[in-house]
XYZ file of C-alpha atoms in Angstrom:
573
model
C -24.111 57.390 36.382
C -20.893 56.559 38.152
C -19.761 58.578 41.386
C -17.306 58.989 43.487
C -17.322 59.376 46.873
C -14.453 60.031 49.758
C -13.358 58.089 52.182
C -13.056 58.278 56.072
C -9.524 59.624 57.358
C -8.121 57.253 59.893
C -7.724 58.368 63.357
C -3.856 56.951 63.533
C -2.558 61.071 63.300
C -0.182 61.186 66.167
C 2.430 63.880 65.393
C 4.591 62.864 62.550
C 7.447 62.046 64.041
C 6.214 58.734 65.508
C 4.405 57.968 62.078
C 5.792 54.900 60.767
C 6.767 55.488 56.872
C 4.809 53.881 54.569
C 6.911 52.677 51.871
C 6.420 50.838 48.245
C 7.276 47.214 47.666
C 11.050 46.923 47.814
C 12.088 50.162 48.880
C 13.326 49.128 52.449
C 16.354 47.963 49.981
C 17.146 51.541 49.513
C 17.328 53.060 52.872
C 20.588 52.152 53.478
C 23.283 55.037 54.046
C 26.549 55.728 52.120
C 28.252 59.127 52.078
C 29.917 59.669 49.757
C 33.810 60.042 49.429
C 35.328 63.164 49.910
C 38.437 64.128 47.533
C 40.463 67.422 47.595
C 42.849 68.521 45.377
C 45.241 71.348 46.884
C 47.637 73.595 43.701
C 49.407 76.478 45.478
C 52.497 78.041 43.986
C 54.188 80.130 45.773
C 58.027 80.934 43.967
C 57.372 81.682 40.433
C 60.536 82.263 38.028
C 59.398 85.165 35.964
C 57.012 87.014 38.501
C 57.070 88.064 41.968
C 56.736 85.040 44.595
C 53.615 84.938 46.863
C 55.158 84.210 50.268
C 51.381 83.401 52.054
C 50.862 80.913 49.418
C 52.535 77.924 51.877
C 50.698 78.883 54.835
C 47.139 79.244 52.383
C 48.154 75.488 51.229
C 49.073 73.998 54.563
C 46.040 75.708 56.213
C 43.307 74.606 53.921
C 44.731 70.748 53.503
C 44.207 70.836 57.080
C 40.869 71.990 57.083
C 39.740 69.934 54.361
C 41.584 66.557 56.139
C 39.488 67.887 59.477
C 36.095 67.677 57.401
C 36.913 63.936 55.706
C 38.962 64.921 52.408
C 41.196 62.960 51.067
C 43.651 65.460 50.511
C 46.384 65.403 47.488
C 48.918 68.613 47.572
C 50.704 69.761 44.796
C 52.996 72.636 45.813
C 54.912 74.611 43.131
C 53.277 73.043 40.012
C 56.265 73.864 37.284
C 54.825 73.777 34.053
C 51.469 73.326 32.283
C 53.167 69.499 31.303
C 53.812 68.486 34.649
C 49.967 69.464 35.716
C 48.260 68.448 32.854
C 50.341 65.428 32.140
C 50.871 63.947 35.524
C 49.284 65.594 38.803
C 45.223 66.527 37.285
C 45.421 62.550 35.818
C 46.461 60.985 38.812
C 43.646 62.965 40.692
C 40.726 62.738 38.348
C 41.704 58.539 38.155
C 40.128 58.873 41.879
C 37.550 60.176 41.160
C 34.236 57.973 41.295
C 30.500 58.775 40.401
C 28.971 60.751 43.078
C 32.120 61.650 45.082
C 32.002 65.340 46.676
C 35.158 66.830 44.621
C 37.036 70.225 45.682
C 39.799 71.638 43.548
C 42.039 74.945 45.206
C 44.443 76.984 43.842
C 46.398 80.010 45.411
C 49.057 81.866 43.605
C 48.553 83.803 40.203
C 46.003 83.780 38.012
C 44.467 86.529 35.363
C 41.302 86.366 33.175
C 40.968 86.453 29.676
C 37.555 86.596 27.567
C 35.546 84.074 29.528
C 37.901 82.463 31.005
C 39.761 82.545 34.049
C 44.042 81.180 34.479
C 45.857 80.027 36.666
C 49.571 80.363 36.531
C 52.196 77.676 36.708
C 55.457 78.735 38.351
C 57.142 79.321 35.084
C 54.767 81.407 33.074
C 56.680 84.640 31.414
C 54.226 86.890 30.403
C 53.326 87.873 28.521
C 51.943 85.598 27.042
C 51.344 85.344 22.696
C 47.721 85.015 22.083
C 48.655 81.278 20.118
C 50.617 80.128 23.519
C 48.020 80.993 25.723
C 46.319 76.982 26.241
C 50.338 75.722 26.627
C 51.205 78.585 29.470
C 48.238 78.679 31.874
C 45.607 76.118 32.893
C 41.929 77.665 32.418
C 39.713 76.920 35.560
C 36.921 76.613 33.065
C 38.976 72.876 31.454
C 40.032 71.338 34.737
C 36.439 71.905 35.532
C 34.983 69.982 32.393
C 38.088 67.662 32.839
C 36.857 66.688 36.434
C 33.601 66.917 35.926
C 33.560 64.053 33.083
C 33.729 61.983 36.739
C 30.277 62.809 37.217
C 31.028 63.963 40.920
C 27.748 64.419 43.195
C 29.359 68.263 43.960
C 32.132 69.624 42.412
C 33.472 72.573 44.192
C 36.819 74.575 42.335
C 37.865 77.214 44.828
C 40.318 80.223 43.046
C 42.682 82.587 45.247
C 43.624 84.345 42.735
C 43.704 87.343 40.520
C 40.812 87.855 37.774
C 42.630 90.824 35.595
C 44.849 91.117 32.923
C 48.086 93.052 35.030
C 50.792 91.980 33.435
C 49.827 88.671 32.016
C 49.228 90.624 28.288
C 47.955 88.919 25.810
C 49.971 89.414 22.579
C 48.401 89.578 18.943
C 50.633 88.818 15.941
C 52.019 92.249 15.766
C 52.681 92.390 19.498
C 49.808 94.498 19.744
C 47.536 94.175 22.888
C 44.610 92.048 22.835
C 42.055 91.486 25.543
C 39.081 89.229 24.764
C 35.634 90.526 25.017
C 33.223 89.537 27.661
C 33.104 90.388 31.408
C 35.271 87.576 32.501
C 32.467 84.758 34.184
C 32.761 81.627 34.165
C 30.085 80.304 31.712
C 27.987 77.535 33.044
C 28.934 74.260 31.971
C 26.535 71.464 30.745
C 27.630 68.274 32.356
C 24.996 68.190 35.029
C 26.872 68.137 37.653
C 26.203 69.936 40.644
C 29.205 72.639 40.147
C 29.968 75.894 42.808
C 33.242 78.023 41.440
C 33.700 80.324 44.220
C 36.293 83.398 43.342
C 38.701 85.502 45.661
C 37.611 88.652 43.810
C 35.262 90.208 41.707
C 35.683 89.850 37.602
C 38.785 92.174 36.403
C 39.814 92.731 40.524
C 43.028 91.283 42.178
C 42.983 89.315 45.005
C 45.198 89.925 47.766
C 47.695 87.998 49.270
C 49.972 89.028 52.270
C 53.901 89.329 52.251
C 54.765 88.260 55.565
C 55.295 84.273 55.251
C 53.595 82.259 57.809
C 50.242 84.023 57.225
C 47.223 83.311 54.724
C 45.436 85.571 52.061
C 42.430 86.533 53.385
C 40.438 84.379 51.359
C 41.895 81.619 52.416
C 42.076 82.908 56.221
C 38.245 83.379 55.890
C 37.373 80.023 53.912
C 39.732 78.230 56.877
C 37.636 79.930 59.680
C 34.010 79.220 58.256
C 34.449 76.074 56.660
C 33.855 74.038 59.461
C 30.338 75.875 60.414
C 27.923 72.586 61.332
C 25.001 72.321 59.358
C 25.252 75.320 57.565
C 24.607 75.085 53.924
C 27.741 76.024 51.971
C 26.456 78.985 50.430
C 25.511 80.452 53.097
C 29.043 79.908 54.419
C 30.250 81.435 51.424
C 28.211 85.011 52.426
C 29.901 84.622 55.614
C 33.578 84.317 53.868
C 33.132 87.119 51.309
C 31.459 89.294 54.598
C 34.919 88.899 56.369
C 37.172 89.425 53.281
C 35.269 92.753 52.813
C 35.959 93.619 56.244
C 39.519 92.656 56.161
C 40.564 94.491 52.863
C 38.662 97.841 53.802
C 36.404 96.718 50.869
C 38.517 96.584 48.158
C 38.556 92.795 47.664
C 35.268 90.791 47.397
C 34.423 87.123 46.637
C 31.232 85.527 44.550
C 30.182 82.451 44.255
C 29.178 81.252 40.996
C 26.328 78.309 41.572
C 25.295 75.956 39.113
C 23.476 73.365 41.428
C 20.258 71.905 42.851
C 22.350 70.464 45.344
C 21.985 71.191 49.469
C 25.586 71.277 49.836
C 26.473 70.523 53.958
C 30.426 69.714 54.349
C 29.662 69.682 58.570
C 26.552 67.754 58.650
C 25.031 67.021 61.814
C 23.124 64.026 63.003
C 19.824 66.072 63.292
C 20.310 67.267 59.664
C 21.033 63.950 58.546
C 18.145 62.905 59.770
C 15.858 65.069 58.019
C 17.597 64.564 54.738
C 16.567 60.520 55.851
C 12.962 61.870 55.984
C 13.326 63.888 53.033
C 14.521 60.370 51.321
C 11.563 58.585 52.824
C 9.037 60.784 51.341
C 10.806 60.444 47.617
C 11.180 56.693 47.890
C 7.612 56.443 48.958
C 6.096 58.118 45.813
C 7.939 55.100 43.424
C 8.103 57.804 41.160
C 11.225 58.037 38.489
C 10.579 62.375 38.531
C 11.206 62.087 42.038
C 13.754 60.329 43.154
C 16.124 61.999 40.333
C 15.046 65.425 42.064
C 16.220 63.791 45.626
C 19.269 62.676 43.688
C 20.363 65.853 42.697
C 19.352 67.774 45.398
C 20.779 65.964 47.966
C 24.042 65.004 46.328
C 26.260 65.374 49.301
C 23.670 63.325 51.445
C 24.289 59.749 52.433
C 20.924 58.731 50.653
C 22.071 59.895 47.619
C 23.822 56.377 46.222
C 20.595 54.645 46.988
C 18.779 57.380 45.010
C 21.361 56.527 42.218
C 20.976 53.174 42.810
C 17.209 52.909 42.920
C 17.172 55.516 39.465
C 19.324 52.873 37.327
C 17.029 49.602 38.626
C 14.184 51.639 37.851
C 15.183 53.012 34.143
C 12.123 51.652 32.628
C 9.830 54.180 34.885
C 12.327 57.060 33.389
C 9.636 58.407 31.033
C 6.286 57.424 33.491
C 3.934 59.986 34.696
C 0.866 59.212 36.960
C -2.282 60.740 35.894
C -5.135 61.579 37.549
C -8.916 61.637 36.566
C -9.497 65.340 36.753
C -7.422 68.507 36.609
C -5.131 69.496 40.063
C -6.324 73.016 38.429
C -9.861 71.925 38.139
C -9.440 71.036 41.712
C -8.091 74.126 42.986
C -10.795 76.379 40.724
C -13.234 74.464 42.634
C -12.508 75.827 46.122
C -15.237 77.980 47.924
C -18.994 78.075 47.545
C -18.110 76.264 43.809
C -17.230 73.207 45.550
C -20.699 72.546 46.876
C -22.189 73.646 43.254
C -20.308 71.693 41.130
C -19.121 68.308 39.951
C -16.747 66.999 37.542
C -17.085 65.113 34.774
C -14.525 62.707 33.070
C -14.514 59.972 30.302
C -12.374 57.938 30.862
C -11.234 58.135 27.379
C -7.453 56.654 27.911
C -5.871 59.782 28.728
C -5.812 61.599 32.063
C -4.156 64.806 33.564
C -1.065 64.929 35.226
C -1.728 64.178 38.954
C 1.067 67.069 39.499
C 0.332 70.076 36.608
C 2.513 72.912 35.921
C 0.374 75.551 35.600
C 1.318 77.599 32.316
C 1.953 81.418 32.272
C -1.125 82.845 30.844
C -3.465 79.590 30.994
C -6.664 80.898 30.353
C -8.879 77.699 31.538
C -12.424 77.848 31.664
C -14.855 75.663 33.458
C -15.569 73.645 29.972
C -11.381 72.815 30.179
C -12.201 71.087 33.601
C -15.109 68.928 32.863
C -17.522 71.136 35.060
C -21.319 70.327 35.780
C -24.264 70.783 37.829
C -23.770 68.723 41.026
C -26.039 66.211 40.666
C -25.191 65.653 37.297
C -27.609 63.790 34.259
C -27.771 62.785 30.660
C -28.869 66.462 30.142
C -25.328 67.313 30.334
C -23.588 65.134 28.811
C -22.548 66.992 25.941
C -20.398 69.056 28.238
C -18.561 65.736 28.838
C -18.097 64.194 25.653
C -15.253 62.615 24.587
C -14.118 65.660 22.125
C -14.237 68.217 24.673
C -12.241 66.056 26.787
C -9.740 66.093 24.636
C -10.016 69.950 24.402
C -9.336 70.217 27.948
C -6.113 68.076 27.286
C -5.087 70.703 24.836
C -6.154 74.011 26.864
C -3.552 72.250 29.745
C -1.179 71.250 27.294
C -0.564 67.618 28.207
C -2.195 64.764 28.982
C -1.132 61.075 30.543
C -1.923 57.641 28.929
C -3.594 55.850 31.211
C -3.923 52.681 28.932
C -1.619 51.301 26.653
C -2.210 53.142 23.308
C -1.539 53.244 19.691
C -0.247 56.172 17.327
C -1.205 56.443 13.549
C 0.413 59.071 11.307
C -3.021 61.005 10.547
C -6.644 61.096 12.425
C -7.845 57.659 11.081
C -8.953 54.431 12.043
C -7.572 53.011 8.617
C -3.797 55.007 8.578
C -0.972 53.161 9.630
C -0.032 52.871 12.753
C 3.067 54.898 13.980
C 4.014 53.766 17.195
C 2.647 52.143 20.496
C 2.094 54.369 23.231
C 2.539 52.553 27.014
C 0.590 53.994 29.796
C 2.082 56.337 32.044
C 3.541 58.191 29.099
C 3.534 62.191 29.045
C 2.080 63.599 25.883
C 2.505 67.395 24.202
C -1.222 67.899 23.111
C -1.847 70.116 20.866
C -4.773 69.775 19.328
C -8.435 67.749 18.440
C -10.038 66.351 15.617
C -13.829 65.004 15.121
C -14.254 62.983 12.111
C -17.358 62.229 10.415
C -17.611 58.808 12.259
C -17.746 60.588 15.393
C -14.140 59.680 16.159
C -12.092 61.998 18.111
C -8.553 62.610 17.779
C -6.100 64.375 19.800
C -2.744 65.206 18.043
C 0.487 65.443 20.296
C 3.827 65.023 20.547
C 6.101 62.928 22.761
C 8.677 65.072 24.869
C 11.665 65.650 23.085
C 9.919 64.384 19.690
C 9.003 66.851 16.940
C 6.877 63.758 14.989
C 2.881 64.440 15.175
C 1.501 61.697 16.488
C -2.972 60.787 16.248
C -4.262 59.026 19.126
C -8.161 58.484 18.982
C -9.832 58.872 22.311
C -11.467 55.780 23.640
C -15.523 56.221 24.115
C -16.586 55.283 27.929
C -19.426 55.695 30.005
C -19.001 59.280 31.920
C -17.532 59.300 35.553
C -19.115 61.440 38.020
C -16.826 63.097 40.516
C -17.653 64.639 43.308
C -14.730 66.091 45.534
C -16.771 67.653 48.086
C -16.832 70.430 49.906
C -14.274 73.053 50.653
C -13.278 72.115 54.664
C -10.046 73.970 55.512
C -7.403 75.352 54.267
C -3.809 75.433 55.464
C 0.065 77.017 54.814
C 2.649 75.162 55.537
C 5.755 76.910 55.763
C 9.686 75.415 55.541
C 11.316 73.546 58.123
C 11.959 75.239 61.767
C 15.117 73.223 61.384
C 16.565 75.008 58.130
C 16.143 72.205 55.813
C 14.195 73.620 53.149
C 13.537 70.060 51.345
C 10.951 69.550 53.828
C 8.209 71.419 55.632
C 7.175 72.385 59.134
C 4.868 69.155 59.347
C 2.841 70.319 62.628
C 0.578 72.765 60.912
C -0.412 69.807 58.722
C -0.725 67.112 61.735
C -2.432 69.740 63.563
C -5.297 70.424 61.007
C -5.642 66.239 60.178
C -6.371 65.938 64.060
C -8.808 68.541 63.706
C -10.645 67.098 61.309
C -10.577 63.973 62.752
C -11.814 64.973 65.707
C -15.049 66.663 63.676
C -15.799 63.048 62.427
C -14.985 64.823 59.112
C -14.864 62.952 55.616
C -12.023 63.328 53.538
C -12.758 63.042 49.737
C -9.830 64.969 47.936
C -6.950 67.303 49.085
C -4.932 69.789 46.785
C -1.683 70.819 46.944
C -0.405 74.017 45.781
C 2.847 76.084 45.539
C 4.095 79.534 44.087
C 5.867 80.024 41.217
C 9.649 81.039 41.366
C 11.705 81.570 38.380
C 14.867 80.264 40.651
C 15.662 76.846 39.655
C 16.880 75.468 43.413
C 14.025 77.327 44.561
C 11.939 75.731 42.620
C 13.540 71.992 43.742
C 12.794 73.013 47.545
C 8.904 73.849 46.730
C 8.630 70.518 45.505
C 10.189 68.746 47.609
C 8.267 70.551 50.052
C 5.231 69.272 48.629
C 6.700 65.926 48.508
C 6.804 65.681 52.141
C 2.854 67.295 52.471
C 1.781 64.037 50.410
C 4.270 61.990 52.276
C 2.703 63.124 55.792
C -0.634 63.151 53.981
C -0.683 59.520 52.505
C 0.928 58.403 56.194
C -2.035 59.524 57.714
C -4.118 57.329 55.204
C -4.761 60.043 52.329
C -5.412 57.924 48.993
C -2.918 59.235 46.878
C -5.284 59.083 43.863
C -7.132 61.565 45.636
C -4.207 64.169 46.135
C -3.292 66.865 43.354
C -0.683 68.706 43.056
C -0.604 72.141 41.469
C 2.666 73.696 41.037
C 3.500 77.284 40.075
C -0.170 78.503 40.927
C -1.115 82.072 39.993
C -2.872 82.902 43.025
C -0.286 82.208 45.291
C 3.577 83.966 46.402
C 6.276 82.987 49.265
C 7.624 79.886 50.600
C 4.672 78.100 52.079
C 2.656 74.956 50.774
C -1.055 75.623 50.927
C -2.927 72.156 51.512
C -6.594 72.476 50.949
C -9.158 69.637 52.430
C -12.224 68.638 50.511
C -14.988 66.251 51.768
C -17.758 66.418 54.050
């Protein structure tokens, strides 16, 4: 019988600000800092030949460049666009050709615009409406195409900005018979699928107007309010964005209001200060220091504005061979977590070490229903009289009941469960499987069938037979919450709770054997990004302070748990 036993914690736990980072092989190469470039595009028409002029467009188009030159855009104006030829064929070109990967992009248009179906217009000064139904891609530019159109860049952010109408008025849309047409739908932009971090933020509401103001010399309100919030310093843009629809309300007696469509991970900061760019450095320190593909592409889109985030690009196309690894861990983060309270002194768990292994970081799945055969449970103080509780099949069942498993050899594939069908594929460690289900044969083989991600083949993988591994986490010591950042940068946690309860245990003379860490399930996406990032950082502080990271689980999206706070539970003794 094998077993595993902890390991003392060091006593090195001064608060974490003084730690020094402990990083992989190599990745001091990519700690270097490059923000990215900052390019603006400014459309404002303000005399149009068939409708009534705007007379605030100028100042809106003046006002903003300015802005947008204050906060490092490059800035390119185009007042008075003329026709869809001249801004398709010559001014959106010459923009997009500067354009590189990762550059924070803005596009801004004031003057008229109307909505149709899906899509929302913007006018060129000599639209005539209305406008036949077969005429409508040659009279107006949709938002939703120069978005695409820009976007095929691959910007880190790209942020369109519209002050401008979203109705029909009189921009009528005219069927065959000069009948009236308006397109179904309620007038949203639809998100795109380019993957790139995209905010479309909208002077009005779907089917409202947006206001602009006759005296020349002064802005819209939109414009007046993006112009006076803009430059907030470290204040995440969306946030800004509350502020600027908060003022427009005000200023229009409530009868204009602006959204903000988001389709991003990304922390967007156009003032960022030192302080905040140096937690987005710690936030890269603690993704770099995992070596882990998964990671580092969530730092890379999540942090897309930040200067760390060409490294992150950088490190993600030298490292394309790790796109598809997964680390694994001997027993179940869920197994772990089960385990806490007076369970953790009555049980061990046992593992064959049968090529596969859990994901060291496990979803948890709606509606799981795990028992204590799925996580290898037994007696502490386990024998040979419970071994068949850790056989090789019921491994494998446990595999299944989690719905994946890890490689944690090289393997091979055969098209059905036998040792004489040919062989499908080879498998390399560190690959994520789909399992989905076992099979003993009469030779006392055991098979697990799966899937690769993505793959719809059936693959067979027959478990290898190994003597039985004893593990013995410990018992339950303390638990902790960690909540966000003091410092409003929700990619990383408030660290001292975390210091404070390694010091304590330290100064117990306290064993460390295994620490799991949890979050709470959210069904929003960026929400999702900051938990995990969040519990990034715990592992970061927590392998800094001499934590084997073997010996930390992750379980995200647990059932027993709500709010913003990572819980960090200590085994040991």
């Amino acid at each position: 019988m094998k077993r595993m036993v902890g390991h003392h914690l060091r006593s090195c736990v001064g608060f974490f600000a003084f730690c020094v980072a402990s990083l992989s092989a190599g990745a001091e190469d990519y700690l270097y800092e490059r923000p990215p470039a900052r390019l603006a595009l400014v459309v404002g028409v303000e005399t149009y030949k068939f409708i009534p002029s705007l007379p605030s467009v100028k100042a809106d188009r003046l006002e903003i460049a300015k802005k947008l030159e204050a906060l490092d855009f490059k800035v390119t104006v185009a007042p008075d666009i003329q026709s869809m030829n001249q801004f398709e064929e010559d001014i959106l070109p010459a923009f997009r050709r500067t354009i590189s990967e990762g550059d924070i992009v803005l596009f801004y248009f004031s003057g008229h615009g109307f909505s149709y179906g899906a899509s929302n217009y913007i006018a060129p000064a000599n639209l005539k409406p209305p406008v036949h139904y077969l005429n409508l891609s040659n009279s107006a530019a949709a938002l939703e195409n120069i978005q695409d159109y820009l976007g095929k860049r691959q910007p880190g952010v790209l942020i369109m900005m519209l002050d401008a109408c979203r109705t029909i008025a009189n921009f009528v849309i005219t069927g065959p018979n000069n009948e009236n047409l308006v397109g179904k739908g309620t007038g949203d932009t639809p998100a795109r699928t380019n993957g790139v971090n995209t905010l479309v933020g909208f002077a009005a509401k779907p089917g409202t107007a947006a206001l602009a103001r006759s005296q020349p010399g002064r802005m819209s309100p939109f414009t007046e309010g993006l112009t006076m919030r803009l430059p907030s310093p470290a204040t995440e843009f969306g946030v800004v964005f509350k502020d600027v629809s908060e003022d427009v309300l005000t200023a229009t007696g409530a009868v204009q209001q602006p959204g903000l469509m988001d389709w991003s991970t990304a922390n967007l900061y156009l003032q960022p200060t030192d302080a905040l760019v140096a937690q987005q450095k710690l936030a890269w320190q603690a993704a770099l220091s995992t070596g882990k593909f998964s990671e580092i592409l969530r730092f890379s889109r999540r942090n897309a504005a930040s200067p760390f985030a060409a490294a992150a690009r950088q490190w993600l196309r030298d490292h394309a061979e790790l796109a598809d690894s997964q680390q694994a861990s001997f027993v179940s983060p869920a197994a772990i977590e089960r385990l806490w309270g007076p369970k953790s002194q009555q049980f061990d768990i046992a593992w064959v070490s049968s090529g596969l292994g859990f994901e060291q970081r496990y979803v948890e799945l709606p509606n799981a229903s795990l028992s204590e055969a799925n996580f290898g449970f037994v007696n502490a103080g386990y024998d040979k009289r419970t071994a068949a509780r850790a056989d090789v099949y019921n491994q494998l069942a446990a595999y299944v009941a989690h719905g994946s498993a890890v490689t944690t050899t090289d393997l091979v594939a055969t098209i059905n469960p036998s040792s004489t069908a040919a062989l499908t594929r080879g498998i390399p460690a560190g690959s994520r499987l789909i399992a989905q289900s076992v099979e003993r044969r009469t030779d006392g083989s055991a098979w697990l069938a799966a899937t690769l991600p993505g793959s719809d083949e059936r693959l067979y993988v027959m478990a290898q037979s190994n003597p039985v591994i004893n593990i013995h986490p410990g018992e339950s010591l303390l638990e902790i919450l960690a909540p966000p950042s003091r410092d409003g940068f929700n990619d990383l946690l408030d660290a001292r709770p975390l210091q404070d309860a390694l010091t304590r245990l330290v100064s117990e003379k306290r064993t460390i054997s295994w620490v799991s860490i949890a979050t709470a399930k959210t069904s929003n996406a960026k929400d999702a990004g900051a938990r995990q990032a969040r519990a990034t950082h715990a592992l970061y502080v927590l392998r800094k302070n001499g934590i084997d990271e073997r010996r930390i689980t992750t379980l995200v999206s647990a059932s027993d748990m709500s709010g913003e706070n990572i819980r960090i539970r200590f085994f040991g003794r």
